[in-house]
């Protein structure tokens, strides 16, 4: 017998964690032919885990005790962990899994193998310990366990008297290295192909090839983050992004884009580079509208050569300042001289990894590189690394109203550097907040989205902040597939699955997808596991 289990959703802090378990075939009245309690669990019902996540990252976990996060299900029989992608809600509990005694391999795609230690290092520093030696020990352990598996290649996890289990990773198009997992499980007379979608990307998302439906899935476990919504198409949302940025920059001030460090930030950079290339000299802001659209010191945030990757800037550095009475510049703000700031050491690190892993980009992105473009390292891009530079940038931008686009984490405003920007900027109508991703219920991001347009407030670090800044959304930039994309993924499976399990999404999204899937695949039992 082959069983699918879902671990997680405990105390609202755990993310994705699924299990595929093989149970020994029953023989007569005695379920195992011998007393199963005498045999180690790994012999009677071996299994694998797919992902071991922490919900919404370390931010929410900060308030919870280590006991809340400890692994609360048996793992003695777990032979391997397969990682679909390195978002923290899929990998954040790996340190706890190791602490609980898990000693199997961690199987993931080749790009994920490079990114996983990086993201976990960050998670450990924030949520676990500041002890460098301890962090290094955990990271060494994780590195030693990682088994990078090329896309499309079968890998045998185990094969013994109870049965056998092979896994294969396919591109999921969600973030670099993301995969859906095909599992070929054999247990006694039962033999099944079970597919775990992980998070699926939207088709035509920048940088990554779109996911192709599996060739077979007897049972399917599918995400439903956007199970109730459809995305705008690529061109529409690209021009919407342009329009929103132009509108937002018209009155000066900062456009703040809360974005996840991995995936979204790089997609945005890619799109913005494309807009700069296409609209280079088009004016965003006419010089005549204000005396000095670029602010009094256009060199304040120097267009850094971001190829250096981890460049720290000193916005309040030693450059000469124009005095208030100096003559206004006649230069207008164009796409070519628009300043883009990425304020996040993690995003900087991952942007560098994205740049290094060009073979995994889609054809369009690779063609741009071949044509001499630098989609993730253009000259208008400034990367802020150190905490001091971050604080200086917040203070300066809040005071100067210099037109600028700032991308900072976290994506749902539940922590990270974006919080300091929000505190400093929400109260000023010249500033704008642009959401490009999913905002989960209960996060400050959701509150800003809900209450901002109605002149409401949001609570950040226990204090109320009135929202006078304008709030916008460009929905298409989710790294998640929309409802139609999810349906197409299922429809593309040549023979319909007998069971579809909907996981990973708000209740409403899950139910909406369930209703659609029941119509689309009437033969399938479409369930939402508890
Ligand atoms: Zn994800």
Short mmCIF file of C-alpha atoms and ligand atoms in Angstrom, two decimals:
data_model
loop_
_atom_site.label_atom_id
_atom_site.label_comp_id
_atom_site.label_asym_id
_atom_site.label_seq_id
_atom_site.Cartn_x
_atom_site.Cartn_y
_atom_site.Cartn_z
CA UNK A 1 0.00 0.00 0.00
CA UNK A 2 1.19 3.48 -0.82
CA UNK A 3 0.14 6.29 1.44
CA UNK A 4 0.36 10.08 1.12
CA UNK A 5 0.49 12.07 4.34
CA UNK A 6 0.64 15.79 4.98
CA UNK A 7 2.55 17.12 7.94
CA UNK A 8 2.23 20.73 8.75
CA UNK A 9 -0.08 23.60 9.52
CA UNK A 10 0.69 23.07 13.19
CA UNK A 11 0.30 26.36 15.08
CA UNK A 12 0.20 28.13 11.76
CA UNK A 13 3.95 28.25 11.49
CA UNK A 14 4.87 25.16 9.54
CA UNK A 15 4.97 25.18 5.78
CA UNK A 16 4.80 22.43 3.20
CA UNK A 17 5.77 18.95 4.30
CA UNK A 18 4.38 15.86 2.64
CA UNK A 19 5.24 12.21 3.02
CA UNK A 20 5.06 9.25 0.70
CA UNK A 21 5.02 6.04 2.72
CA UNK A 22 5.14 2.45 1.55
CA UNK A 23 3.34 -0.02 3.78
CA UNK A 24 4.15 -3.69 3.74
CA UNK A 25 1.51 -5.72 1.93
CA UNK A 26 -0.90 -7.50 4.25
CA UNK A 27 -0.73 -11.27 4.50
CA UNK A 28 -3.82 -12.88 5.99
CA UNK A 29 -4.83 -11.68 9.40
CA UNK A 30 -1.40 -10.65 10.48
CA UNK A 31 -0.76 -7.35 8.77
CA UNK A 32 2.92 -7.95 8.20
CA UNK A 33 3.35 -11.67 8.43
CA UNK A 34 5.32 -11.13 11.58
CA UNK A 35 4.89 -8.77 14.45
CA UNK A 36 5.62 -5.43 12.81
CA UNK A 37 6.39 -3.82 16.15
CA UNK A 38 9.52 -5.98 16.35
CA UNK A 39 10.94 -4.59 13.16
CA UNK A 40 12.40 -1.12 12.81
CA UNK A 41 9.98 1.30 11.18
CA UNK A 42 12.33 1.88 8.30
CA UNK A 43 11.96 -1.77 7.34
CA UNK A 44 8.19 -2.05 7.60
CA UNK A 45 7.07 1.28 6.16
CA UNK A 46 9.87 3.26 4.58
CA UNK A 47 9.00 6.69 3.33
CA UNK A 48 10.30 9.94 1.95
CA UNK A 49 9.46 13.52 2.76
CA UNK A 50 8.72 16.09 0.10
CA UNK A 51 9.73 19.50 1.50
CA UNK A 52 10.01 20.52 5.12
CA UNK A 53 8.97 24.14 5.31
CA UNK A 54 8.42 26.98 7.68
CA UNK A 55 5.36 29.09 6.97
CA UNK A 56 6.12 32.54 5.59
CA UNK A 57 9.65 32.45 6.71
CA UNK A 58 11.35 33.09 9.92
CA UNK A 59 9.37 36.22 10.65
CA UNK A 60 6.30 34.40 11.94
CA UNK A 61 8.44 31.80 13.62
CA UNK A 62 10.23 34.42 15.66
CA UNK A 63 7.38 34.62 18.12
CA UNK A 64 7.11 30.87 18.43
CA UNK A 65 9.21 28.67 20.61
CA UNK A 66 11.57 26.05 19.29
CA UNK A 67 9.09 23.48 20.63
CA UNK A 68 6.42 24.76 18.22
CA UNK A 69 8.78 24.18 15.34
CA UNK A 70 10.21 20.86 16.45
CA UNK A 71 9.36 17.99 14.17
CA UNK A 72 6.18 16.51 15.63
CA UNK A 73 5.80 13.41 13.48
CA UNK A 74 7.83 10.18 13.37
CA UNK A 75 10.84 10.26 11.08
CA UNK A 76 12.69 7.02 11.88
CA UNK A 77 11.38 5.50 8.68
CA UNK A 78 12.15 8.50 6.45
CA UNK A 79 14.85 7.51 3.96
CA UNK A 80 15.23 10.81 2.12
CA UNK A 81 14.01 14.36 1.86
CA UNK A 82 13.18 15.68 -1.60
CA UNK A 83 13.19 19.49 -1.89
CA UNK A 84 10.99 21.03 -4.58
CA UNK A 85 12.51 24.52 -4.26
CA UNK A 86 14.32 26.69 -1.75
CA UNK A 87 11.57 29.05 -0.60
CA UNK A 88 11.57 29.03 3.18
CA UNK A 89 8.00 27.73 3.38
CA UNK A 90 9.34 24.58 1.72
CA UNK A 91 12.77 24.20 3.37
CA UNK A 92 12.74 26.26 6.58
CA UNK A 93 12.40 23.34 8.95
CA UNK A 94 15.31 21.34 7.58
CA UNK A 95 17.49 22.34 10.58
CA UNK A 96 14.76 21.01 12.89
CA UNK A 97 14.56 17.83 10.83
CA UNK A 98 18.29 17.30 11.29
CA UNK A 99 17.99 18.11 14.99
CA UNK A 100 15.30 15.44 15.24
CA UNK A 101 17.81 12.89 13.93
CA UNK A 102 17.04 12.70 10.22
CA UNK A 103 20.15 11.22 8.61
CA UNK A 104 19.11 10.62 5.00
CA UNK A 105 20.03 12.42 1.80
CA UNK A 106 18.49 15.74 0.76
CA UNK A 107 17.62 15.36 -2.92
CA UNK A 108 17.12 18.52 -4.98
CA UNK A 109 17.82 20.04 -8.39
CA UNK A 110 21.30 21.30 -9.27
CA UNK A 111 20.48 25.01 -8.85
CA UNK A 112 18.66 24.27 -5.58
CA UNK A 113 21.76 22.42 -4.35
CA UNK A 114 23.69 25.69 -4.69
CA UNK A 115 20.96 27.88 -3.19
CA UNK A 116 19.81 25.69 -0.30
CA UNK A 117 22.78 26.24 2.04
CA UNK A 118 22.57 30.00 1.34
CA UNK A 119 18.90 30.31 2.25
CA UNK A 120 19.31 28.09 5.30
CA UNK A 121 22.29 30.08 6.49
CA UNK A 122 20.08 33.15 6.49
CA UNK A 123 17.25 31.28 8.22
CA UNK A 124 19.62 29.94 10.87
CA UNK A 125 21.05 33.37 11.58
CA UNK A 126 17.64 34.92 12.04
CA UNK A 127 15.63 32.18 13.67
CA UNK A 128 18.03 29.73 15.25
CA UNK A 129 21.29 31.01 16.61
CA UNK A 130 23.93 33.69 16.25
CA UNK A 131 26.61 31.17 17.07
CA UNK A 132 28.77 31.16 13.93
CA UNK A 133 30.48 27.86 14.70
CA UNK A 134 27.14 26.16 15.24
CA UNK A 135 25.73 27.61 12.03
CA UNK A 136 28.77 26.38 10.11
CA UNK A 137 28.42 22.90 11.58
CA UNK A 138 24.76 22.71 10.55
CA UNK A 139 25.59 24.03 7.07
CA UNK A 140 28.41 21.52 6.63
CA UNK A 141 26.00 18.79 7.60
CA UNK A 142 23.43 20.02 5.10
CA UNK A 143 26.02 20.34 2.32
CA UNK A 144 27.22 16.79 2.97
CA UNK A 145 23.66 15.46 2.68
CA UNK A 146 22.66 17.26 -0.51
CA UNK A 147 22.33 15.09 -3.59
CA UNK A 148 22.00 17.31 -6.68
CA UNK A 149 19.78 15.60 -9.23
CA UNK A 150 19.68 16.83 -12.84
CA UNK A 151 16.20 17.54 -14.19
CA UNK A 152 14.61 14.60 -16.01
CA UNK A 153 16.78 11.87 -14.52
CA UNK A 154 15.40 9.01 -12.41
CA UNK A 155 17.07 8.42 -9.08
CA UNK A 156 16.50 5.33 -6.95
CA UNK A 157 15.92 6.25 -3.31
CA UNK A 158 15.56 2.68 -2.09
CA UNK A 159 14.73 -0.80 -3.29
CA UNK A 160 14.20 -3.56 -0.78
CA UNK A 161 11.78 -6.26 0.40
CA UNK A 162 9.00 -3.77 1.19
CA UNK A 163 9.16 -2.11 -2.18
CA UNK A 164 11.00 0.46 -4.20
CA UNK A 165 10.90 4.18 -4.69
CA UNK A 166 12.40 6.26 -7.50
CA UNK A 167 12.13 10.00 -7.95
CA UNK A 168 12.56 12.33 -10.91
CA UNK A 169 12.57 16.14 -10.92
CA UNK A 170 10.99 18.25 -13.66
CA UNK A 171 11.16 22.00 -14.12
CA UNK A 172 8.37 23.79 -12.27
CA UNK A 173 9.09 27.32 -13.57
CA UNK A 174 8.47 28.88 -10.15
CA UNK A 175 11.92 30.03 -9.04
CA UNK A 176 15.35 29.02 -10.26
CA UNK A 177 15.88 25.35 -9.41
CA UNK A 178 12.22 24.70 -8.67
CA UNK A 179 10.92 21.26 -9.52
CA UNK A 180 7.89 19.09 -9.35
CA UNK A 181 8.61 15.59 -8.14
CA UNK A 182 7.53 12.42 -9.90
CA UNK A 183 7.67 9.39 -7.61
CA UNK A 184 7.50 5.83 -8.90
CA UNK A 185 6.50 3.77 -5.90
CA UNK A 186 6.13 -0.01 -5.82
CA UNK A 187 4.83 -1.77 -2.72
CA UNK A 188 3.72 -5.40 -3.09
CA UNK A 189 1.12 -5.45 -5.85
CA UNK A 190 0.69 -1.69 -5.78
CA UNK A 191 2.66 0.38 -8.26
CA UNK A 192 1.94 4.05 -8.71
CA UNK A 193 3.29 7.25 -10.18
CA UNK A 194 2.61 9.99 -7.66
CA UNK A 195 3.41 13.59 -8.53
CA UNK A 196 3.99 16.42 -6.04
CA UNK A 197 3.70 19.76 -7.80
CA UNK A 198 5.65 21.84 -5.30
CA UNK A 199 4.95 25.43 -6.32
CA UNK A 200 4.27 25.81 -10.03
CA UNK A 201 5.26 28.89 -11.97
CA UNK A 202 3.11 30.90 -14.26
CA UNK A 203 3.71 30.36 -17.97
CA UNK A 204 5.61 33.16 -19.71
CA UNK A 205 7.10 34.32 -16.45
CA UNK A 206 10.40 36.08 -17.01
CA UNK A 207 13.64 34.11 -16.90
CA UNK A 208 12.40 30.55 -16.46
CA UNK A 209 10.95 28.01 -18.88
CA UNK A 210 7.33 27.18 -18.14
CA UNK A 211 6.44 23.85 -16.54
CA UNK A 212 5.22 21.05 -18.77
CA UNK A 213 2.50 18.71 -17.46
CA UNK A 214 3.72 15.33 -16.24
CA UNK A 215 3.51 12.44 -18.69
CA UNK A 216 1.74 10.41 -16.04
CA UNK A 217 0.29 10.95 -12.58
CA UNK A 218 -1.86 8.26 -10.97
CA UNK A 219 -2.22 10.58 -8.01
CA UNK A 220 -1.39 14.25 -7.91
CA UNK A 221 -0.68 16.58 -5.00
CA UNK A 222 -1.06 20.11 -6.32
CA UNK A 223 -0.55 23.59 -4.86
CA UNK A 224 -3.34 26.15 -5.02
CA UNK A 225 -1.85 29.47 -3.96
CA UNK A 226 -3.68 31.13 -6.84
CA UNK A 227 -6.33 28.44 -7.17
CA UNK A 228 -9.02 31.12 -7.35
CA UNK A 229 -7.35 33.75 -9.52
CA UNK A 230 -5.99 34.24 -12.99
CA UNK A 231 -2.99 36.31 -13.91
CA UNK A 232 -2.69 39.03 -16.45
CA UNK A 233 -0.70 37.92 -19.45
CA UNK A 234 2.94 38.81 -19.80
CA UNK A 235 2.62 41.85 -22.06
CA UNK A 236 -0.35 43.29 -20.19
CA UNK A 237 1.35 43.11 -16.84
CA UNK A 238 4.62 44.41 -18.25
CA UNK A 239 2.92 47.55 -19.49
CA UNK A 240 0.88 47.76 -16.30
CA UNK A 241 4.14 47.69 -14.37
CA UNK A 242 5.41 50.47 -16.61
CA UNK A 243 2.25 52.51 -16.17
CA UNK A 244 2.17 52.06 -12.40
CA UNK A 245 5.84 53.02 -12.07
CA UNK A 246 5.41 56.07 -14.28
CA UNK A 247 2.31 57.20 -12.43
CA UNK A 248 3.94 56.57 -9.08
CA UNK A 249 7.09 58.48 -9.97
CA UNK A 250 5.25 61.49 -11.39
CA UNK A 251 4.89 63.16 -8.02
CA UNK A 252 8.36 62.18 -6.89
CA UNK A 253 8.86 59.98 -3.92
CA UNK A 254 9.76 56.37 -3.64
CA UNK A 255 8.04 53.39 -5.16
CA UNK A 256 8.50 50.64 -2.65
CA UNK A 257 8.13 47.09 -3.93
CA UNK A 258 8.06 44.46 -1.21
CA UNK A 259 9.41 41.31 -2.82
CA UNK A 260 10.79 37.97 -1.88
CA UNK A 261 14.56 37.84 -2.21
CA UNK A 262 14.47 34.76 -4.35
CA UNK A 263 12.55 34.70 -7.57
CA UNK A 264 10.39 37.78 -7.52
CA UNK A 265 13.25 40.23 -7.10
CA UNK A 266 15.10 38.76 -10.06
CA UNK A 267 11.94 38.67 -12.21
CA UNK A 268 11.32 42.33 -11.45
CA UNK A 269 14.89 43.30 -12.26
CA UNK A 270 14.58 41.40 -15.51
CA UNK A 271 11.37 43.21 -16.44
CA UNK A 272 12.64 46.61 -15.41
CA UNK A 273 15.82 46.12 -17.42
CA UNK A 274 13.57 45.28 -20.37
CA UNK A 275 11.56 48.49 -19.86
CA UNK A 276 14.76 50.52 -19.62
CA UNK A 277 16.04 48.93 -22.84
CA UNK A 278 12.77 49.60 -24.64
CA UNK A 279 11.90 53.06 -23.33
CA UNK A 280 15.38 54.34 -22.48
CA UNK A 281 15.01 58.02 -23.30
CA UNK A 282 11.26 58.32 -22.81
CA UNK A 283 10.48 60.77 -20.07
CA UNK A 284 8.90 59.48 -16.92
CA UNK A 285 8.85 62.89 -15.32
CA UNK A 286 9.17 66.24 -17.07
CA UNK A 287 11.70 68.68 -15.74
CA UNK A 288 9.13 71.45 -15.90
CA UNK A 289 6.83 69.77 -13.44
CA UNK A 290 9.15 70.29 -10.54
CA UNK A 291 12.21 72.40 -10.26
CA UNK A 292 14.41 69.39 -9.83
CA UNK A 293 12.99 66.00 -10.60
CA UNK A 294 16.17 64.26 -9.70
CA UNK A 295 16.48 65.81 -6.30
CA UNK A 296 19.28 68.02 -5.22
CA UNK A 297 21.93 65.39 -5.47
CA UNK A 298 21.54 63.02 -8.37
CA UNK A 299 24.72 61.19 -7.52
CA UNK A 300 23.60 60.39 -4.04
CA UNK A 301 22.75 56.80 -4.81
CA UNK A 302 25.42 56.10 -7.38
CA UNK A 303 24.54 53.76 -10.19
CA UNK A 304 26.70 51.03 -8.87
CA UNK A 305 28.34 48.45 -10.97
CA UNK A 306 26.25 45.68 -9.60
CA UNK A 307 28.49 43.08 -11.21
CA UNK A 308 30.41 43.40 -7.98
CA UNK A 309 27.32 41.74 -6.55
CA UNK A 310 27.69 42.62 -2.91
CA UNK A 311 28.26 46.29 -3.19
CA UNK A 312 27.70 48.51 -0.23
CA UNK A 313 26.88 52.13 -0.96
CA UNK A 314 27.03 55.04 1.38
CA UNK A 315 24.13 57.23 0.44
CA UNK A 316 25.23 59.81 2.95
CA UNK A 317 28.78 59.58 1.81
CA UNK A 318 31.32 62.19 1.04
CA UNK A 319 29.99 63.48 -2.23
CA UNK A 320 29.50 67.24 -2.41
CA UNK A 321 25.92 68.25 -1.82
CA UNK A 322 24.15 70.93 -3.79
CA UNK A 323 23.04 73.70 -1.52
CA UNK A 324 19.30 74.41 -1.44
CA UNK A 325 19.83 77.61 -3.43
CA UNK A 326 21.77 76.04 -6.25
CA UNK A 327 20.28 76.18 -9.71
CA UNK A 328 17.85 73.41 -10.55
CA UNK A 329 18.91 70.84 -13.06
CA UNK A 330 17.03 70.83 -16.30
CA UNK A 331 17.41 67.11 -16.77
CA UNK A 332 14.19 65.11 -16.85
CA UNK A 333 13.68 61.69 -15.40
CA UNK A 334 13.82 59.06 -18.10
CA UNK A 335 13.82 55.30 -17.90
CA UNK A 336 17.56 55.36 -18.58
CA UNK A 337 18.35 57.40 -15.50
CA UNK A 338 15.76 55.94 -13.16
CA UNK A 339 17.42 54.60 -10.06
CA UNK A 340 16.56 51.07 -9.01
CA UNK A 341 17.65 49.98 -5.54
CA UNK A 342 17.71 46.44 -4.24
CA UNK A 343 18.03 46.69 -0.48
CA UNK A 344 18.64 43.18 0.76
CA UNK A 345 21.87 41.24 1.23
CA UNK A 346 19.98 38.02 0.59
CA UNK A 347 18.44 39.31 -2.64
CA UNK A 348 21.91 40.51 -3.69
CA UNK A 349 23.36 37.08 -3.05
CA UNK A 350 20.59 35.31 -4.92
CA UNK A 351 20.70 37.74 -7.81
CA UNK A 352 24.36 36.79 -8.14
CA UNK A 353 23.50 33.08 -8.06
CA UNK A 354 20.79 33.67 -10.68
CA UNK A 355 23.37 35.40 -12.86
CA UNK A 356 25.80 32.51 -12.43
CA UNK A 357 23.20 29.94 -13.43
CA UNK A 358 22.35 31.25 -16.91
CA UNK A 359 22.18 27.72 -18.39
CA UNK A 360 18.95 27.30 -16.43
CA UNK A 361 17.36 30.48 -17.82
CA UNK A 362 14.78 30.27 -20.58
CA UNK A 363 15.60 30.88 -24.24
CA UNK A 364 14.43 34.48 -24.26
CA UNK A 365 16.68 35.43 -21.36
CA UNK A 366 19.67 33.61 -22.83
CA UNK A 367 19.10 35.36 -26.16
CA UNK A 368 19.30 38.73 -24.39
CA UNK A 369 22.61 37.76 -22.84
CA UNK A 370 23.88 36.64 -26.24
CA UNK A 371 22.87 40.07 -27.56
CA UNK A 372 25.04 41.77 -24.96
CA UNK A 373 22.33 42.71 -22.45
CA UNK A 374 22.72 42.20 -18.69
CA UNK A 375 19.22 41.49 -17.43
CA UNK A 376 20.25 41.20 -13.79
CA UNK A 377 23.12 43.63 -13.57
CA UNK A 378 22.26 46.83 -15.41
CA UNK A 379 23.96 50.10 -14.62
CA UNK A 380 20.95 51.83 -13.03
CA UNK A 381 20.89 49.18 -10.33
CA UNK A 382 22.22 49.87 -6.86
CA UNK A 383 22.54 47.11 -4.33
CA UNK A 384 22.50 47.99 -0.65
CA UNK A 385 24.13 45.51 1.60
CA UNK A 386 25.16 46.78 5.02
CA UNK A 387 22.66 47.64 7.69
CA UNK A 388 24.12 51.11 8.09
CA UNK A 389 23.72 51.87 4.38
CA UNK A 390 20.19 50.55 4.61
CA UNK A 391 19.28 52.93 7.45
CA UNK A 392 20.90 55.84 5.62
CA UNK A 393 19.00 55.05 2.43
CA UNK A 394 15.66 54.88 4.28
CA UNK A 395 16.26 58.21 5.97
CA UNK A 396 17.53 59.94 2.85
CA UNK A 397 14.81 58.72 0.51
CA UNK A 398 12.06 59.53 3.02
CA UNK A 399 13.33 63.10 3.31
CA UNK A 400 14.43 63.84 -0.25
CA UNK A 401 11.44 62.50 -2.20
CA UNK A 402 13.93 61.62 -4.85
CA UNK A 403 12.20 59.45 -7.48
CA UNK A 404 13.45 55.98 -6.93
CA UNK A 405 12.28 52.38 -7.07
CA UNK A 406 13.23 50.30 -4.05
CA UNK A 407 12.86 46.55 -3.98
CA UNK A 408 13.18 45.14 -0.45
CA UNK A 409 12.12 42.03 1.44
CA UNK A 410 10.12 40.53 2.86
CA UNK A 411 7.49 40.09 0.22
CA UNK A 412 4.57 40.27 2.66
CA UNK A 413 6.03 43.05 4.83
CA UNK A 414 6.16 40.69 7.80
CA UNK A 415 9.77 41.51 8.62
CA UNK A 416 12.96 42.36 6.82
CA UNK A 417 14.20 45.70 5.59
CA UNK A 418 10.98 46.68 3.87
CA UNK A 419 9.49 47.34 7.32
CA UNK A 420 11.84 50.28 7.95
CA UNK A 421 10.90 51.75 4.58
CA UNK A 422 7.22 51.34 5.32
CA UNK A 423 7.52 53.02 8.69
CA UNK A 424 9.33 55.95 7.12
CA UNK A 425 7.24 56.25 3.97
CA UNK A 426 3.65 55.12 4.46
CA UNK A 427 2.62 58.47 5.90
CA UNK A 428 3.59 60.48 2.81
CA UNK A 429 1.19 60.58 -0.16
CA UNK A 430 4.07 61.06 -2.57
CA UNK A 431 5.29 57.55 -1.89
CA UNK A 432 3.79 54.44 -3.39
CA UNK A 433 3.71 50.80 -2.38
CA UNK A 434 3.52 48.37 -5.26
CA UNK A 435 2.61 44.77 -4.50
CA UNK A 436 3.63 42.23 -7.06
CA UNK A 437 3.01 39.05 -5.13
CA UNK A 438 0.64 37.11 -2.99
CA UNK A 439 -0.20 38.65 0.40
CA UNK A 440 -1.29 36.01 2.89
CA UNK A 441 -4.06 36.71 5.38
CA UNK A 442 -2.72 38.05 8.65
CA UNK A 443 0.39 39.65 7.16
CA UNK A 444 0.99 43.43 7.21
CA UNK A 445 1.13 43.24 3.41
CA UNK A 446 -2.48 42.06 3.28
CA UNK A 447 -3.52 44.85 5.68
CA UNK A 448 -1.79 47.53 3.61
CA UNK A 449 -3.44 46.16 0.49
CA UNK A 450 -6.87 46.06 2.18
CA UNK A 451 -6.85 49.23 4.25
CA UNK A 452 -4.37 51.44 2.42
CA UNK A 453 -6.69 52.50 -0.39
CA UNK A 454 -9.35 53.39 2.25
CA UNK A 455 -7.03 55.61 4.23
CA UNK A 456 -6.55 53.05 6.95
CA UNK A 457 -3.55 52.02 8.99
CA UNK A 458 -1.30 49.05 9.50
CA UNK A 459 0.44 47.74 12.57
CA UNK A 460 4.19 47.32 12.25
CA UNK A 461 6.25 46.09 15.19
CA UNK A 462 3.35 46.82 17.52
CA UNK A 463 2.73 50.40 16.34
CA UNK A 464 0.07 51.90 14.12
CA UNK A 465 1.12 53.58 10.92
CA UNK A 466 -1.37 55.59 8.89
CA UNK A 467 -1.30 54.79 5.21
CA UNK A 468 -1.27 57.89 3.01
CA UNK A 469 1.04 56.43 0.38
CA UNK A 470 -0.76 55.10 -2.67
CA UNK A 471 -1.11 51.35 -2.92
CA UNK A 472 -0.99 49.45 -6.21
CA UNK A 473 -0.95 45.85 -7.30
CA UNK A 474 0.32 44.28 -10.47
CA UNK A 475 -0.93 40.76 -10.00
CA UNK A 476 0.80 39.00 -12.83
CA UNK A 477 4.17 38.99 -11.14
CA UNK A 478 3.34 36.17 -8.88
CA UNK A 479 5.82 33.36 -9.26
CA UNK A 480 2.82 31.08 -8.84
CA UNK A 481 0.62 29.62 -11.51
CA UNK A 482 -2.88 31.09 -11.71
CA UNK A 483 -6.06 29.03 -11.71
CA UNK A 484 -6.08 28.52 -15.48
CA UNK A 485 -2.41 27.55 -15.44
CA UNK A 486 -3.06 24.97 -12.72
CA UNK A 487 -6.02 23.58 -14.66
CA UNK A 488 -3.93 23.38 -17.83
CA UNK A 489 -1.21 21.53 -15.91
CA UNK A 490 -3.76 18.92 -14.78
CA UNK A 491 -5.52 18.79 -18.15
CA UNK A 492 -2.19 18.13 -19.85
CA UNK A 493 -1.70 14.83 -18.03
CA UNK A 494 -2.63 12.30 -20.75
CA UNK A 495 -4.52 9.97 -18.41
CA UNK A 496 -6.46 11.68 -15.63
CA UNK A 497 -5.23 11.05 -12.08
CA UNK A 498 -7.53 8.99 -9.89
CA UNK A 499 -6.95 11.33 -6.98
CA UNK A 500 -5.96 14.98 -6.74
CA UNK A 501 -4.99 16.48 -3.41
CA UNK A 502 -5.08 20.25 -3.12
CA UNK A 503 -2.57 21.74 -0.73
CA UNK A 504 -0.81 25.03 -0.01
CA UNK A 505 -3.19 27.94 -0.30
CA UNK A 506 -5.95 29.86 1.43
CA UNK A 507 -9.11 27.91 2.14
CA UNK A 508 -11.01 29.89 -0.51
CA UNK A 509 -8.38 29.26 -3.17
CA UNK A 510 -8.38 25.54 -2.42
CA UNK A 511 -12.17 25.31 -2.64
CA UNK A 512 -12.32 27.28 -5.88
CA UNK A 513 -9.71 25.04 -7.46
CA UNK A 514 -11.48 21.96 -6.12
CA UNK A 515 -14.75 22.98 -7.78
CA UNK A 516 -13.01 23.62 -11.11
CA UNK A 517 -11.04 20.38 -10.97
CA UNK A 518 -14.14 18.33 -10.15
CA UNK A 519 -15.68 19.59 -13.39
CA UNK A 520 -12.50 19.23 -15.41
CA UNK A 521 -11.56 15.76 -14.17
CA UNK A 522 -14.79 14.04 -13.13
CA UNK A 523 -13.09 10.67 -12.70
CA UNK A 524 -10.71 12.04 -10.09
CA UNK A 525 -11.40 12.18 -6.40
CA UNK A 526 -10.51 15.81 -5.68
CA UNK A 527 -9.79 16.26 -2.00
CA UNK A 528 -8.50 18.95 0.33
CA UNK A 529 -6.58 17.11 3.05
CA UNK A 530 -6.82 18.41 6.62
ZN1 LIG B 1 7.59 28.90 -3.52
#
